[in-house]
Every structure is written in C-alpha cells, then in structure tokens.
Short mmCIF file of C-alpha atoms and ligand atoms in Angstrom, two decimals:
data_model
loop_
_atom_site.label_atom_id
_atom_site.label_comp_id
_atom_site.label_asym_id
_atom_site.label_seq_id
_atom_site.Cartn_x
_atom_site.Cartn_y
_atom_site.Cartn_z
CA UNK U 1 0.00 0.00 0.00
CA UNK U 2 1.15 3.77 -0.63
CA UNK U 3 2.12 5.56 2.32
CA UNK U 4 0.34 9.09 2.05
CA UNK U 5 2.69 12.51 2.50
CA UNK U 6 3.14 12.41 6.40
CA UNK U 7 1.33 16.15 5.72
CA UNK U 8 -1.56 15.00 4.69
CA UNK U 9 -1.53 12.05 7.82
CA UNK U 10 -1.40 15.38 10.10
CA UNK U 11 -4.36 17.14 8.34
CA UNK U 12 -6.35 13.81 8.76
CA UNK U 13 -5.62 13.69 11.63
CA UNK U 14 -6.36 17.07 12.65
CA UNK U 15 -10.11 16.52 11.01
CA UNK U 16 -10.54 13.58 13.32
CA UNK U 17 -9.79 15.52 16.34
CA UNK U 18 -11.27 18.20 15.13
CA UNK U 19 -8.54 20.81 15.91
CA UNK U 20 -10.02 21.45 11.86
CA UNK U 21 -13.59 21.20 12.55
CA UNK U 22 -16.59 22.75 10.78
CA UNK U 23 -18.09 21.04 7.07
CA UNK U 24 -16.99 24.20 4.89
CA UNK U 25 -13.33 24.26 6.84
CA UNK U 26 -12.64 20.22 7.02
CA UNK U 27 -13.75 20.52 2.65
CA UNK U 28 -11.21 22.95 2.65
CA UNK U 29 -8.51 21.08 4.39
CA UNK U 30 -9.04 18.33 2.51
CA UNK U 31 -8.86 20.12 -1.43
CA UNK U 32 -5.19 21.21 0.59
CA UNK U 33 -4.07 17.81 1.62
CA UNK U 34 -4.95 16.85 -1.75
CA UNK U 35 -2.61 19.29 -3.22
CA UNK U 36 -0.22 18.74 -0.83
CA UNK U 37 0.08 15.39 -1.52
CA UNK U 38 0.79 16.04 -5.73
CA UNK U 39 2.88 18.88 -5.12
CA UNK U 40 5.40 16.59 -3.29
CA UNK U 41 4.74 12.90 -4.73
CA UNK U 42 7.79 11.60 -6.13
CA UNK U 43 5.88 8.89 -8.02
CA UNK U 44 7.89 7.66 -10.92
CA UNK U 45 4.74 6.70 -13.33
CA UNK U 46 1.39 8.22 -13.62
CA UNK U 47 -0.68 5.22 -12.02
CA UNK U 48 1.27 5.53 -8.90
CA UNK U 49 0.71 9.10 -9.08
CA UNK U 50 -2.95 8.32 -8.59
CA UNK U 51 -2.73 5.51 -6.21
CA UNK U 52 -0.83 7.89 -3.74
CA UNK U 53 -3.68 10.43 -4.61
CA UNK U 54 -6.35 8.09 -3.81
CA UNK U 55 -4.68 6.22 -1.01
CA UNK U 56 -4.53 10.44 0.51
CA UNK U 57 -8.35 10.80 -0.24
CA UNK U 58 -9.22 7.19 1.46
CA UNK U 59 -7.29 8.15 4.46
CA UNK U 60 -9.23 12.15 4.72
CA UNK U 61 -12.28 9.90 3.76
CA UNK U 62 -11.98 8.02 6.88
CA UNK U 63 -11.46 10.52 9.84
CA UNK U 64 -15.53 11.58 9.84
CA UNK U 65 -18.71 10.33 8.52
CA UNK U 66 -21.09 12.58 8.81
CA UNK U 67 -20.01 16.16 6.46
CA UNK U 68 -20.59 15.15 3.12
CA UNK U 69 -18.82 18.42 2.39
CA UNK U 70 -15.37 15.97 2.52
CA UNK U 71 -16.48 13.17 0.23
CA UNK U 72 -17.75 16.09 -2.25
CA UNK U 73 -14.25 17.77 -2.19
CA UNK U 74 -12.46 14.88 -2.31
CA UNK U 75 -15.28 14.30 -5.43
CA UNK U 76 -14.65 17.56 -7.09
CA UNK U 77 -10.64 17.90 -7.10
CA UNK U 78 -10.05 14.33 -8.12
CA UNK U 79 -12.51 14.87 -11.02
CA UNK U 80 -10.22 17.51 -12.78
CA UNK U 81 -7.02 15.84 -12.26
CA UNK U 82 -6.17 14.66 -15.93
CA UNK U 83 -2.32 14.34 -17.91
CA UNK U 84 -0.54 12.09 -19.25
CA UNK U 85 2.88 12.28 -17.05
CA UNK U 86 3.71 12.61 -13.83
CA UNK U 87 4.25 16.29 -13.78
CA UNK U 88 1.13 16.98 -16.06
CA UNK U 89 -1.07 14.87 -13.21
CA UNK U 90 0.76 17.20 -10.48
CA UNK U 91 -0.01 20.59 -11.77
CA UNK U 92 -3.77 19.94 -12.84
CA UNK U 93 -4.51 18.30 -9.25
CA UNK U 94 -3.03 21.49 -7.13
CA UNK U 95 -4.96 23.62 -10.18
CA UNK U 96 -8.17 21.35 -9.73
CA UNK U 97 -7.38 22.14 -5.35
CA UNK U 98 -7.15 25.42 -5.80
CA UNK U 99 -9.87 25.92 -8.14
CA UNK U 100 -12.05 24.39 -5.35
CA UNK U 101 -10.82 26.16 -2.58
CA UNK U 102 -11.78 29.38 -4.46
CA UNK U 103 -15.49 28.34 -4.96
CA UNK U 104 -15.72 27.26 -1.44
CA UNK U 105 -14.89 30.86 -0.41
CA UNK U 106 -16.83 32.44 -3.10
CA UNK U 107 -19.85 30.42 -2.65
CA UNK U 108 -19.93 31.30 1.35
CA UNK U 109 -20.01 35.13 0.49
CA UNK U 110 -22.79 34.45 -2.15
CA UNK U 111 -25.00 32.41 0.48
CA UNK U 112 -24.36 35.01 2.98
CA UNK U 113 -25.89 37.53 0.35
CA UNK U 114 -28.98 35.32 -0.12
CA UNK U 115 -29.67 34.95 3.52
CA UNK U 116 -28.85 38.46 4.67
CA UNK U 117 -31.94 39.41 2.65
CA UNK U 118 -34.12 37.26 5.22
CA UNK U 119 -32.74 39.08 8.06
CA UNK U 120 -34.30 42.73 9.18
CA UNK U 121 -32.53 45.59 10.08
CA UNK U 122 -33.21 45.11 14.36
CA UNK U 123 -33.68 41.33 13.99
CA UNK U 124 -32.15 38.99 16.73
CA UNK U 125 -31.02 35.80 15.56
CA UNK U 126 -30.38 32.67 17.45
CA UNK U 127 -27.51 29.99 16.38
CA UNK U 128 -26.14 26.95 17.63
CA UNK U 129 -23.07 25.33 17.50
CA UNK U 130 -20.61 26.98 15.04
CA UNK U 131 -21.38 27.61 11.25
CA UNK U 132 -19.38 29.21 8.58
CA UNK U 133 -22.27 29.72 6.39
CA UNK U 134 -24.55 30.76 9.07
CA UNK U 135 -22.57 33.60 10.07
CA UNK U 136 -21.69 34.79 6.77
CA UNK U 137 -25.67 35.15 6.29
CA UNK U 138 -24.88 37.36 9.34
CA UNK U 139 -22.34 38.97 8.32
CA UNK U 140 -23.31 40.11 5.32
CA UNK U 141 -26.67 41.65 6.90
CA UNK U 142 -24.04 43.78 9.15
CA UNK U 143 -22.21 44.58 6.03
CA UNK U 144 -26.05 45.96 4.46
CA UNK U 145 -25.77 48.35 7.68
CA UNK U 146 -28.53 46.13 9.34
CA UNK U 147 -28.16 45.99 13.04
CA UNK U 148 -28.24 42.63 14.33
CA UNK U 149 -28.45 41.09 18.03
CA UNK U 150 -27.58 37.35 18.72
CA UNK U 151 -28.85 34.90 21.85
CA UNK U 152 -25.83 31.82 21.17
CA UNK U 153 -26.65 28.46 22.49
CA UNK U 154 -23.83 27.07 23.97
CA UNK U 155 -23.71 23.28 22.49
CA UNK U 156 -22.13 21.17 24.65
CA UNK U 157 -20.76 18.90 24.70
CA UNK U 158 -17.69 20.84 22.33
CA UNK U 159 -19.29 24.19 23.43
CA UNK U 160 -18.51 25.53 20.25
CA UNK U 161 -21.14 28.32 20.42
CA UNK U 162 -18.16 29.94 22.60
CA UNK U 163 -16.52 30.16 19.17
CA UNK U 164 -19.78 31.84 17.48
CA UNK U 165 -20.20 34.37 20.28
CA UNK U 166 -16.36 35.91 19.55
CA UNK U 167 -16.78 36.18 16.67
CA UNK U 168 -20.39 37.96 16.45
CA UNK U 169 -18.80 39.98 19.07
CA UNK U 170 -15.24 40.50 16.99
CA UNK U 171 -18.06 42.32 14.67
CA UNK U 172 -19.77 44.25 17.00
CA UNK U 173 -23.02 42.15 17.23
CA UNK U 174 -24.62 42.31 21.09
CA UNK U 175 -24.03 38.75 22.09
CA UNK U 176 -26.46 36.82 24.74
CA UNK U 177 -24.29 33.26 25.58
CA UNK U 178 -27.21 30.88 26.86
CA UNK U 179 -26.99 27.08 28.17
CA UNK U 180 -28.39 24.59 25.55
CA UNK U 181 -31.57 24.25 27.55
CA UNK U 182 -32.44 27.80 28.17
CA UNK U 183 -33.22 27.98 24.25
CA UNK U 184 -36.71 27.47 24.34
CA UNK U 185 -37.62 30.07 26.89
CA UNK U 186 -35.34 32.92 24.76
CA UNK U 187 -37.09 31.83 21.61
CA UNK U 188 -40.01 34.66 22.60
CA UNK U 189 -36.99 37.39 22.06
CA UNK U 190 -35.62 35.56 18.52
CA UNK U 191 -36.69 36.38 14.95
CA UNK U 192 -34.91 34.31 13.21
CA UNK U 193 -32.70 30.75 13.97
CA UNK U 194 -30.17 30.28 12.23
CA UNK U 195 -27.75 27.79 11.89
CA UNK U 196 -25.49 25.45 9.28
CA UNK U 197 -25.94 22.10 8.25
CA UNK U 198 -22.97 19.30 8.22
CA UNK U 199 -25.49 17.18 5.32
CA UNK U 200 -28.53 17.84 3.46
CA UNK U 201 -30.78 14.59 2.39
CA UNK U 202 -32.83 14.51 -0.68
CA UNK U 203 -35.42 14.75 1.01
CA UNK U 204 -35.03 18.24 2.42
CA UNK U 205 -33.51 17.03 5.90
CA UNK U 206 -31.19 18.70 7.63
CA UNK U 207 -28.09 16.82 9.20
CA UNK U 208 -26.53 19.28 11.82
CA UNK U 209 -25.12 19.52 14.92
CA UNK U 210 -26.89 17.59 17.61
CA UNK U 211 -29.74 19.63 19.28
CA UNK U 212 -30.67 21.29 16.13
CA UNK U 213 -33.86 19.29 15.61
CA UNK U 214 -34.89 20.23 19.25
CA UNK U 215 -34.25 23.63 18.64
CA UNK U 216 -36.38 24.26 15.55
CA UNK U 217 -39.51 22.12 16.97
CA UNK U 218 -39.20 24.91 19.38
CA UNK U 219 -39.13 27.03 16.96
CA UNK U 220 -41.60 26.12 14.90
CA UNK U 221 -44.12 25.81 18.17
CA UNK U 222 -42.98 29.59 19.09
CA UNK U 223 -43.21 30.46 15.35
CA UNK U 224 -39.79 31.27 14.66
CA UNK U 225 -38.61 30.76 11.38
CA UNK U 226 -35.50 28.67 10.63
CA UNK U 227 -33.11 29.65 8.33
CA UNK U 228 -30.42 26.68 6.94
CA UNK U 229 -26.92 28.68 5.38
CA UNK U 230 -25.15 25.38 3.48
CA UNK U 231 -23.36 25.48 0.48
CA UNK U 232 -24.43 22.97 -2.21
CA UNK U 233 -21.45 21.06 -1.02
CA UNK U 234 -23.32 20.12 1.61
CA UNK U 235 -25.68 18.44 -0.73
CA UNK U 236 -25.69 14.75 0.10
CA UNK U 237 -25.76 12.92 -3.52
CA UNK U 238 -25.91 9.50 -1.93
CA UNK U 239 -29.39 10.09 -0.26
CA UNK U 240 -30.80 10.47 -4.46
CA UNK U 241 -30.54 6.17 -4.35
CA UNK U 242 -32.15 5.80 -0.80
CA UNK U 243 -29.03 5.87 1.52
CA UNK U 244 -29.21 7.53 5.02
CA UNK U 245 -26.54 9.41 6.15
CA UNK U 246 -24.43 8.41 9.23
CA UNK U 247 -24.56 10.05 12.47
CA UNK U 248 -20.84 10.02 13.62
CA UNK U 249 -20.93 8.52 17.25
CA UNK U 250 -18.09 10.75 20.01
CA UNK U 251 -15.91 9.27 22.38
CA UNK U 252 -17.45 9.43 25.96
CA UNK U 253 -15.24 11.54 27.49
CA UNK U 254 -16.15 14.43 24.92
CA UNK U 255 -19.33 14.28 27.86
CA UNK U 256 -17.55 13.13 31.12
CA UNK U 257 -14.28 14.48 32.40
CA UNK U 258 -11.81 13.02 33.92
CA UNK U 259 -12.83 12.67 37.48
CA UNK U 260 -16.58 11.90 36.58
CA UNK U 261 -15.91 9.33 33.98
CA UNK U 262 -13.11 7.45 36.82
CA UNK U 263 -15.86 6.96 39.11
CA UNK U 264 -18.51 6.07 36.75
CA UNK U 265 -16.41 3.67 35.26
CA UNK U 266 -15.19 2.37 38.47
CA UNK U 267 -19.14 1.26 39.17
CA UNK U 268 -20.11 -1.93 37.71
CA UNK U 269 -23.24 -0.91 38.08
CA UNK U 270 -22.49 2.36 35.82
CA UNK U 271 -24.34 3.50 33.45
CA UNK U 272 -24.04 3.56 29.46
CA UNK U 273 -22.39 7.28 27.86
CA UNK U 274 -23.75 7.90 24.17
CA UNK U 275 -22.45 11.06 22.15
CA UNK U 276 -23.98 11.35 18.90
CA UNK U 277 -22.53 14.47 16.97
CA UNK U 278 -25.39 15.31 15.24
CA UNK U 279 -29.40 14.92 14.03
CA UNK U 280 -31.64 14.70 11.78
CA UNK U 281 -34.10 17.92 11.02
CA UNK U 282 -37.11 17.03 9.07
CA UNK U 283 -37.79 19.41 6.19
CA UNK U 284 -41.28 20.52 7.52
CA UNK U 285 -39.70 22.87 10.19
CA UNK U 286 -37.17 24.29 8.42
CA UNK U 287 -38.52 27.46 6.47
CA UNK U 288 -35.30 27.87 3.86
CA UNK U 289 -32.37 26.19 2.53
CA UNK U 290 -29.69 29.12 2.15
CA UNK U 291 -27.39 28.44 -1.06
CA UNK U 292 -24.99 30.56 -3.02
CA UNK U 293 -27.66 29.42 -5.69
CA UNK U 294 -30.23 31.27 -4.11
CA UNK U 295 -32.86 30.10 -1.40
CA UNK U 296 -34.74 26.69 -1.16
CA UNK U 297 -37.83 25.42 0.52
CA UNK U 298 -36.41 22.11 1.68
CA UNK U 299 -38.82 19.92 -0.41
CA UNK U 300 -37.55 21.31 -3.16
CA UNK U 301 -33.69 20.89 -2.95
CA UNK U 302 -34.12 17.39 -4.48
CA UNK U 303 -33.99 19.28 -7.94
CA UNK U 304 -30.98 21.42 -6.99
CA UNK U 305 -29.41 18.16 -6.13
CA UNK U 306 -30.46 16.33 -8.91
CA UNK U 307 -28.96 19.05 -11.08
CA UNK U 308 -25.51 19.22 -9.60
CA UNK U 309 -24.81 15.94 -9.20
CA UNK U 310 -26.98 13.57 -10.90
CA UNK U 311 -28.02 10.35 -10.13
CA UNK U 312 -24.39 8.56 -9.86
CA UNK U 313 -21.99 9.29 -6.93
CA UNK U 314 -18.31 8.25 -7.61
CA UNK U 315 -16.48 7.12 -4.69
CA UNK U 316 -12.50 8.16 -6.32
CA UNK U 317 -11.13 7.14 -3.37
CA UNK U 318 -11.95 3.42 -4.23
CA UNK U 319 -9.55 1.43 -5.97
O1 LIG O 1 -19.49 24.51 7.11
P1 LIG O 1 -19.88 25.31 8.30
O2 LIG O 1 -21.10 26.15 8.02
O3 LIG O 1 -18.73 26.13 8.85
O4 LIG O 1 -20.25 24.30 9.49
C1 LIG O 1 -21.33 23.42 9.33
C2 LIG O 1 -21.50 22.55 10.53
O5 LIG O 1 -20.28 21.87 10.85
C3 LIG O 1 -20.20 21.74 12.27
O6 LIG O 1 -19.87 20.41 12.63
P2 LIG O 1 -18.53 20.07 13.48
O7 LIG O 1 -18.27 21.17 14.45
O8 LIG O 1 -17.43 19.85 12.47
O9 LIG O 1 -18.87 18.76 14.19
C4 LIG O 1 -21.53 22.20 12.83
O10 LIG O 1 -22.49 21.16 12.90
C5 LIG O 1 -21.90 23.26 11.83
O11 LIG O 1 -23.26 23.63 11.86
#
C-alpha cells in the first residue's frame, strides 16, 4: 500500500480531532491535503501518481462520517485531475485544489448575500453550534448596515457556540451566551434561527449539529422561522438512491471528564455514555435552505441536487 505525505496524515488527523472542525473548513482542508500530496509525490509513473492520490483521499475519507462536504471535495478535485505524465497529473490536481478552494470561499459570500436578505434591520437571531455559512448570512446583513443582536446556544458537549459568540462579538453584534436548555424560553426574544448544516438529504432534511432538531420544533411551536446557510457542497448525492446518512458517534469523554468518567467507570453498576454528533431535522420545520444558488424550501432541494450531481456518486477514493 502507498504511504500518504506524512502532511496530509497530520491534516487527517487534525479533522478527526477536530482541531479542523466545521463542514466548509474540514472541505477545505481536505482540497489542501490533496494538493499537498501532488505537489510533493515523487511517483515515478502516472498510475502511482494516482494511487498515492487516492490512497490520501481514502485516508481524509476516513477521519468523519457525517459532512458530506469531505467526500464532495475529495469528489470535485479528483474529477479535474487529468495528464498524461507525472508532472502533467501534479499541476492539474493542485490547479483542480485550488480551483475548489476558491469556490468554497466564493460560494460562502454568495449564500451570505442570499440569507442576509431574510434578516431585518433590528432582527435577533439565534444559532447553535458553530457555522461558517450561518454567520456569513450574518455577516453580510451587518455589512447591508442592518443591526443585528444574537442569543448563542452554547452546544455542549464541544461548546462551540463559545466560538460563534467571539466572533459575532469581533463584529460588533450584542451577544447573549445561553446554556443549551435555556433555548426554548429565549425563543419569545428571537426572529430568526439560524444555523449550518454538516449534510442535506434529498429529502429536504437537515443533518446538523446535535440539538438542532430540538431547537427548531421549538421554533416552529414559538413560530420562529428557521433559516439553513449550506453550500451545495453540503448536498448529500448518496441520499438520491435511498441511503441515510451516518450520524458520527463521540468518544465518551467528549461528555464526562476526567474525574466523573473514573468513578462512573469504576461502578459496575455504571451506566451507558452515548455522544452522537449530530441529528436529523425534518424538512417541515425548516422554512429555507440558504445556497450561493439562491434560497430553497427544503422539499424542493431534491432538484438542486439532482442538477448538480446527478443520479451517480463516484467514490475516487476506491480502488
Ligand atoms: O461549514 P460550516 O457552516 O462552517 O459548518 C457546518 C457545521 O459543521 C459543524 O460540525 P462540526 O463542528 O465539524 O462537528 C456544525 O455542525 C456546523 O453547523
């Protein structure tokens, strides 16, 4: 088997830790390692030019399940890598990477565009976890001189809400940090959630951090509108033939700490820790699908998908 550029080992590595974490940034990192890995293979024909390449895209493959936004770079930047030597095969895969990379950014600031239209000038929004795209919708409503307030649920067990509240306040947005169960009873100050998506099923599901399908029942009972920012490379193409996506499963101690999880463990008669990363939002209380190609009603993505990737899903990583 090909050993993979010990660069790109770190980057997987990194994803499965998630010191990279986030579907738009872990795509990114991935088109990278990708490029990384051509830019220094020292293959000496072109088919083990791309074994190395796919042996790197199995091993990114492997560090999450859940973000189809990996599979779909991996997808994208090993569709455009075509020569017929070695050094031909290396410059269009960093091109391909790079070209990638650039639409990932560009389609973020388009989506942002889209949803900042949504949001009123005096509107509070409320997010969970941390989303690229949902803050650019944000962002870009700042940027139309709208003034925005934020209530930021914390979402344990990673907390990463801590991340979304310095940020809103790095741009000058009043922030309101609450505890994941407090959201229902600050729903009566909120006009709008919003929040990212990791996945997107055909059928208009969205697959996003967990406690994001609690959060918009809430919201649709309090009659808050939802509000999904995801790039189309959160499309999931494999969910057009009738797969379901996987919910990636935590380690334990992502919920106990040290102490805690020594004495639970210590008690045969302890008790069972699950840590399931994310959930599964059906469509019907989710008002839009944010996209850098405009905005969906979740029912209707099915066509966007259908357009953008058809009915066949390659797997490039696979021998
Ligand atoms: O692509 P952007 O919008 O940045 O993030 C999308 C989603 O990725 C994150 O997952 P994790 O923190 O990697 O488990 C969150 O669930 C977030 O909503």
């Amino acid at each position: 088997m090909t050993d993979v550029h010990p660069d790109v080992a770190d980057i997987a590595d990194d994803i499965a830790t998630m010191e990279i974490r986030g579907a738009a940034a872990i795509a990114n990192a991935a088109a990278g390692a990708l490029a990384t890995q051509a830019r220094e293979s020292d293959a000496n024909s072109p088919a083990a030019f791309r074994g190395e390449l796919r042996q790197a895209a199995k091993t990114l493959y492997e560090t999450r399940p859940t973000a189809v936004s990996l599979p779909n770079a991996l997808r994208f930047v090993m569709a455009d890598v075509s020569g017929d030597t070695v050094a031909e095969l290396q410059e269009s895969a960093v091109a391909s990477a790079e070209a990638f990379q650039r639409e990932l950014d560009q389609a973020q600031e388009r989506l942002g565009e889209v949803g900042a239209n949504r949001l009123r000038d005096g509107d509070v929004v409320m997010t969970h976890c941390h989303s690229t795209d949902a803050l650019s919708c944000v962002k870009a409503a700042l940027d139309q001189g709208k003034h925005i307030e934020a209530i930021v649920k914390e979402t344990r067990p990673r907390k990463q809400g801590h991340i979304t509240a310095e940020e809103l306040r790095e741009w000058g947005v009043p922030v309101t940090l609450v505890v994941d169960s407090a959201a229902r009873r600050y729903l009566d100050r909120v006009d709008h959630v919003v929040v990212g998506a990791d996945s997107i099923a055909a059928d208009g599901s969205v697959i996003n951090k967990i406690g994001t399908s609690g959060l918009a029942v809430n919201a649709r009972d309090r009659g808050v509108p939802i509000m999904v920012g995801a790039q189309t490379i959160k499309l999931h193409p494999d969910t057009l033939t009738g797969h379901t996506v996987e919910i990636e499963m935590r380690d334990e101690s992502e919920v106990l700490g040290g102490a805690e999880r020594e004495r639970i463990q210590g008690d045969p008669d302890g008790f069972t820790v699950e840590n399931p990363a994310f959930d599964v939002t059906p469509p019907r209380y989710v008002d839009a699908i944010v996209t850098e190609r405009g905005q969906f009603p979740p029912e209707s993505i099915v066509v966007l998908m259908r357009e953008l990737f058809g009915r066949d899903t390659d797997r490039p990583w696979e021998a």
